[in-house]
CSV table of C-alpha atoms in Angstrom, one decimal:
chain,number,residue,atom,x,y,z
A,1420,MET,CA,24.2,118.7,180.8
A,1421,PRO,CA,28.0,118.4,181.3
A,1422,ALA,CA,29.5,121.1,183.6
A,1423,THR,CA,31.8,122.3,180.7
A,1424,ASN,CA,28.8,123.7,178.8
A,1425,LYS,CA,28.1,127.3,179.4
A,1426,VAL,CA,24.4,127.8,180.0
A,1427,THR,CA,23.3,131.1,178.5
A,1428,ASN,CA,19.6,130.9,179.2
A,1429,TYR,CA,17.0,128.5,180.7
A,1430,VAL,CA,13.3,128.3,181.3
A,1431,GLU,CA,11.1,126.1,183.6
A,1432,ILE,CA,7.4,125.6,183.1
A,1433,GLU,CA,5.0,123.5,185.0
A,1434,PHE,CA,1.4,123.0,183.9
A,1435,PRO,CA,-1.6,120.6,184.3
A,1436,ALA,CA,-1.5,117.5,182.1
A,1437,VAL,CA,-4.4,118.5,179.9
A,1438,PRO,CA,-4.4,118.3,176.1
A,1439,GLU,CA,-5.0,122.1,175.8
A,1440,ASN,CA,-1.5,122.7,177.1
A,1441,VAL,CA,0.3,120.8,174.3
A,1442,GLU,CA,0.0,123.8,172.0
A,1443,PHE,CA,1.1,126.1,174.7
A,1444,ALA,CA,4.3,124.0,175.3
A,1445,ARG,CA,5.0,123.9,171.5
A,1446,VAL,CA,4.8,127.6,171.1
A,1447,ALA,CA,6.8,128.3,174.3
A,1448,MET,CA,9.7,126.0,173.2
A,1449,ALA,CA,9.7,127.4,169.7
A,1450,CYS,CA,10.0,130.9,171.0
A,1451,PHE,CA,12.7,129.9,173.5
A,1452,ALA,CA,14.7,127.9,170.9
A,1453,SER,CA,14.5,130.8,168.4
A,1454,GLN,CA,17.1,132.5,170.7
A,1455,ILE,CA,19.6,130.2,168.9
A,1456,ASN,CA,19.9,132.3,165.8
A,1457,SER,CA,21.4,129.6,163.7
A,1458,PHE,CA,18.3,127.4,163.9
A,1459,VAL,CA,16.4,127.6,160.6
A,1460,LEU,CA,12.6,127.6,160.3
A,1461,GLU,CA,12.5,123.8,159.6
A,1462,GLU,CA,14.5,123.2,162.8
A,1463,ILE,CA,12.1,125.3,164.8
A,1464,ASP,CA,9.3,123.3,163.4
A,1465,ASP,CA,11.1,120.1,164.5
A,1466,ILE,CA,11.3,121.6,168.0
A,1467,ARG,CA,7.6,122.2,168.0
A,1468,LEU,CA,7.0,118.6,166.9
A,1469,LEU,CA,9.5,117.2,169.5
A,1470,THR,CA,7.8,119.2,172.2
A,1471,SER,CA,4.3,118.0,171.1
A,1472,GLU,CA,5.3,114.3,171.1
A,1473,ALA,CA,7.0,114.4,174.5
A,1474,VAL,CA,4.3,116.5,176.2
A,1475,SER,CA,1.5,114.5,174.6
A,1476,ASN,CA,3.1,111.2,175.8
A,1477,SER,CA,3.2,112.6,179.4
A,1478,ILE,CA,-0.5,113.6,179.2
A,1479,ILE,CA,-1.9,110.6,177.4
A,1480,HIS,CA,0.2,107.8,178.8
A,1481,GLY,CA,1.5,109.2,182.1
A,1482,TYR,CA,-1.9,110.2,183.5
A,1483,PRO,CA,-4.6,108.2,181.7
A,1484,GLY,CA,-7.9,109.3,183.0
A,1485,ARG,CA,-6.5,111.2,186.0
A,1486,PRO,CA,-5.0,114.6,186.7
A,1487,GLY,CA,-1.3,115.3,186.8
A,1488,ILE,CA,1.5,117.8,186.2
A,1489,VAL,CA,4.0,118.1,183.4
A,1490,ARG,CA,7.3,119.9,183.9
A,1491,LEU,CA,9.1,121.3,180.9
A,1492,ARG,CA,12.6,122.6,181.4
A,1493,ALA,CA,14.9,123.9,178.7
A,1494,THR,CA,18.4,125.3,178.5
A,1495,ILE,CA,20.6,126.8,175.9
A,1496,ALA,CA,24.2,125.9,176.3
A,1497,ASP,CA,27.0,126.3,173.8
A,1498,GLY,CA,24.4,126.7,171.0
A,1499,THR,CA,22.5,123.5,171.9
A,1500,LEU,CA,18.9,123.3,173.1
A,1501,GLU,CA,18.2,120.8,175.8
A,1502,MET,CA,14.6,120.1,176.7
A,1503,ILE,CA,13.5,117.9,179.5
A,1504,VAL,CA,9.8,116.8,179.8
A,1505,GLU,CA,9.0,115.2,183.0
A,1506,ASP,CA,5.9,113.7,184.7
A,1507,GLU,CA,5.1,111.8,187.9
A,1508,GLY,CA,2.7,109.5,186.1
A,1509,ARG,CA,2.5,105.7,185.8
A,1510,GLY,CA,5.8,105.3,184.1
A,1511,ILE,CA,6.9,103.0,181.3
A,1512,PRO,CA,7.5,99.3,182.3
A,1513,ASP,CA,9.8,98.6,179.4
A,1514,VAL,CA,11.4,101.7,177.8
A,1515,LYS,CA,13.3,99.7,175.0
A,1516,ARG,CA,10.0,98.1,173.9
A,1517,ALA,CA,8.1,101.4,174.1
A,1518,MET,CA,10.6,103.0,171.8
A,1519,GLN,CA,10.1,100.4,169.0
A,1520,PRO,CA,8.2,101.8,166.0
A,1521,ALA,CA,4.5,101.2,166.1
A,1522,PHE,CA,4.5,100.0,169.7
A,1523,THR,CA,1.5,101.3,171.6
A,1524,THR,CA,-0.5,100.3,174.6
A,1525,ARG,CA,-3.6,102.1,173.2
A,1526,GLU,CA,-5.6,101.1,170.1
A,1527,ASP,CA,-6.4,104.7,169.3
A,1528,ARG,CA,-2.6,105.6,169.0
A,1529,LEU,CA,-0.1,104.8,166.2
A,1530,GLY,CA,2.9,104.3,168.5
A,1531,MET,CA,5.2,106.5,166.6
A,1532,GLY,CA,6.0,109.2,169.2
A,1533,PHE,CA,9.4,108.0,170.2
A,1534,THR,CA,10.3,107.1,166.6
A,1535,ILE,CA,9.5,110.7,165.6
A,1536,MET,CA,11.5,112.1,168.5
A,1537,GLU,CA,14.5,109.9,167.6
A,1538,ALA,CA,14.4,111.0,164.0
A,1539,LEU,CA,14.3,114.7,164.8
A,1540,ALA,CA,16.5,115.0,167.9
A,1541,ASP,CA,20.3,114.9,167.9
A,1542,GLU,CA,20.1,113.0,171.2
A,1543,LEU,CA,17.2,111.4,173.0
A,1544,GLU,CA,17.2,109.8,176.4
A,1545,VAL,CA,14.2,108.3,178.2
A,1546,TYR,CA,14.2,107.4,181.9
A,1547,SER,CA,11.2,105.9,183.5
A,1548,GLU,CA,10.2,104.0,186.6
A,1549,GLU,CA,6.8,102.4,187.1
A,1550,ASN,CA,4.4,104.4,189.2
A,1551,LYS,CA,7.0,107.2,189.6
A,1552,GLY,CA,7.1,108.8,186.2
A,1553,THR,CA,9.1,109.5,183.1
A,1554,ARG,CA,11.8,111.9,182.1
A,1555,VAL,CA,12.5,112.5,178.4
A,1556,VAL,CA,15.7,114.5,177.6
A,1557,ILE,CA,16.0,115.9,174.1
A,1558,ARG,CA,19.0,117.7,172.6
A,1559,LYS,CA,18.9,119.6,169.4
A,1560,ARG,CA,21.7,121.5,167.7
A,1561,PRO,CA,21.4,123.7,164.6
A,1562,ALA,CA,22.6,122.0,161.4
A,1563,ARG,CA,24.7,125.0,160.6
A,1564,SER,CA,26.5,127.5,162.8
A,1565,ALA,CA,25.8,131.2,162.9
């Protein structure tokens, strides 16, 4: 986040990369984001879904069949929510390709996670390095100001 933004609050959470923690992350981010009073209910729902998609990707694709850790950091600065979901998993060999609609490396998945995140976020950045992990940065601003 640029140094000119005034951070008014932040949270950092680290948890095992297990499916049971997706709902925990969703609820935690919804509660944290609700501190921005100008978010409407639909935007809080968007934040829940953004969180689900990013955390699920870390769990399912970052650590297939093995244990791992997911880090979730969020800040509120100048009325904007920034979420960072990070893992130290297998990484994404080709981020541009992975972000294409319906691209998936697993037959049991639809490949729409990044497409959904791009549609709901105001800004989405994905950084990844094979065998080192992935970092997804999501920024969301209220559609209306308080």
